[in-house]
């Protein structure tokens, strides 16, 4: 299966509510690798790599678990030849 990289920006009340920790915890249940971090403009960025269907399920789980904090999301997709990350990490 081909791999994809998704860059997802979550807006709303997504900082200071455990969003990054919850996203990292959710990632453990999926075959995805990547990073989640706060941005200076108040959004949270998730960069995740994996198979497209697995990424779909991962993003759906974030939306389901954190729906009360998310106002909107903006996502872009790009192909990857090989994974750039070795796990899923939280960055400041």
Tab-separated table of C-alpha atoms in Angstrom:
chain	number	residue	atom	x	y	z
A	1	UNK	CA	0.000	0.000	0.000
A	2	UNK	CA	1.249	3.506	-0.741
A	3	UNK	CA	2.039	5.806	2.135
A	4	UNK	CA	0.707	9.332	2.548
A	5	UNK	CA	1.695	12.270	4.679
A	6	UNK	CA	-1.115	14.419	6.025
A	7	UNK	CA	-0.603	17.863	7.457
A	8	UNK	CA	-3.671	18.818	9.465
A	9	UNK	CA	-4.315	22.131	11.176
A	10	UNK	CA	-6.919	22.109	13.941
A	11	UNK	CA	-8.524	25.391	14.996
A	12	UNK	CA	-10.726	26.186	17.953
A	13	UNK	CA	-9.948	25.837	21.640
A	14	UNK	CA	-7.185	23.340	20.926
A	15	UNK	CA	-4.339	24.592	23.099
A	16	UNK	CA	-4.136	24.126	26.844
A	17	UNK	CA	-6.780	21.373	26.886
A	18	UNK	CA	-4.653	18.236	26.481
A	19	UNK	CA	-5.108	18.138	22.703
A	20	UNK	CA	-1.510	17.138	21.932
A	21	UNK	CA	-1.344	14.483	24.642
A	22	UNK	CA	-4.675	12.993	23.580
A	23	UNK	CA	-3.632	12.973	19.923
A	24	UNK	CA	-0.389	11.194	20.814
A	25	UNK	CA	-2.291	8.665	22.939
A	26	UNK	CA	-4.768	8.032	20.093
A	27	UNK	CA	-1.898	7.529	17.621
A	28	UNK	CA	-0.804	4.447	19.582
A	29	UNK	CA	-3.930	2.657	18.373
A	30	UNK	CA	-3.091	3.164	14.713
A	31	UNK	CA	-0.244	2.306	12.370
A	32	UNK	CA	0.800	5.948	11.988
A	33	UNK	CA	3.905	7.949	12.795
A	34	UNK	CA	4.356	11.686	13.042
A	35	UNK	CA	4.266	14.721	15.266
A	36	UNK	CA	1.746	17.022	16.940
A	37	UNK	CA	2.627	20.560	18.000
A	38	UNK	CA	1.142	23.890	19.027
A	39	UNK	CA	1.469	26.805	16.628
A	40	UNK	CA	1.927	30.437	17.652
A	41	UNK	CA	-1.377	31.400	16.032
A	42	UNK	CA	-3.376	29.167	18.412
A	43	UNK	CA	-3.815	26.192	16.080
A	44	UNK	CA	-2.463	22.673	16.534
A	45	UNK	CA	-0.595	21.015	13.673
A	46	UNK	CA	-0.554	17.249	13.186
A	47	UNK	CA	1.791	15.734	10.606
A	48	UNK	CA	1.079	12.028	10.239
A	49	UNK	CA	2.272	9.342	7.869
A	50	UNK	CA	0.714	5.987	7.094
A	51	UNK	CA	-1.608	4.220	4.704
A	52	UNK	CA	-4.524	6.406	3.547
A	53	UNK	CA	-7.269	4.332	5.207
A	54	UNK	CA	-5.349	4.213	8.483
A	55	UNK	CA	-4.832	7.989	8.381
A	56	UNK	CA	-8.566	8.441	7.758
A	57	UNK	CA	-9.384	6.383	10.855
A	58	UNK	CA	-6.774	8.228	12.927
A	59	UNK	CA	-8.092	11.673	11.979
A	60	UNK	CA	-11.677	10.518	12.589
A	61	UNK	CA	-10.660	9.357	16.071
A	62	UNK	CA	-9.129	12.774	16.832
A	63	UNK	CA	-12.296	14.496	15.637
A	64	UNK	CA	-14.502	12.153	17.657
A	65	UNK	CA	-12.475	12.329	20.868
A	66	UNK	CA	-11.809	16.082	20.764
A	67	UNK	CA	-14.898	17.358	18.938
A	68	UNK	CA	-15.800	19.750	21.756
A	69	UNK	CA	-12.580	21.695	21.181
A	70	UNK	CA	-12.321	21.659	17.375
A	71	UNK	CA	-13.967	24.442	15.386
A	72	UNK	CA	-12.416	23.517	12.034
A	73	UNK	CA	-9.613	21.633	10.393
A	74	UNK	CA	-7.633	22.149	7.235
A	75	UNK	CA	-5.749	19.196	5.770
A	76	UNK	CA	-3.385	18.586	2.903
A	77	UNK	CA	-1.999	15.310	1.600
A	78	UNK	CA	1.218	14.361	-0.135
A	79	UNK	CA	2.754	11.041	-1.124
A	80	UNK	CA	5.804	9.696	0.691
A	81	UNK	CA	8.283	7.116	-0.470
A	82	UNK	CA	9.342	6.120	3.028
A	83	UNK	CA	8.383	7.244	6.504
A	84	UNK	CA	10.125	10.344	7.823
A	85	UNK	CA	9.293	9.603	11.475
A	86	UNK	CA	9.979	6.600	13.683
A	87	UNK	CA	7.139	7.102	16.168
A	88	UNK	CA	4.535	9.650	17.133
A	89	UNK	CA	5.833	12.517	19.275
A	90	UNK	CA	4.553	15.637	20.974
A	91	UNK	CA	6.477	18.843	20.389
A	92	UNK	CA	5.945	22.198	22.105
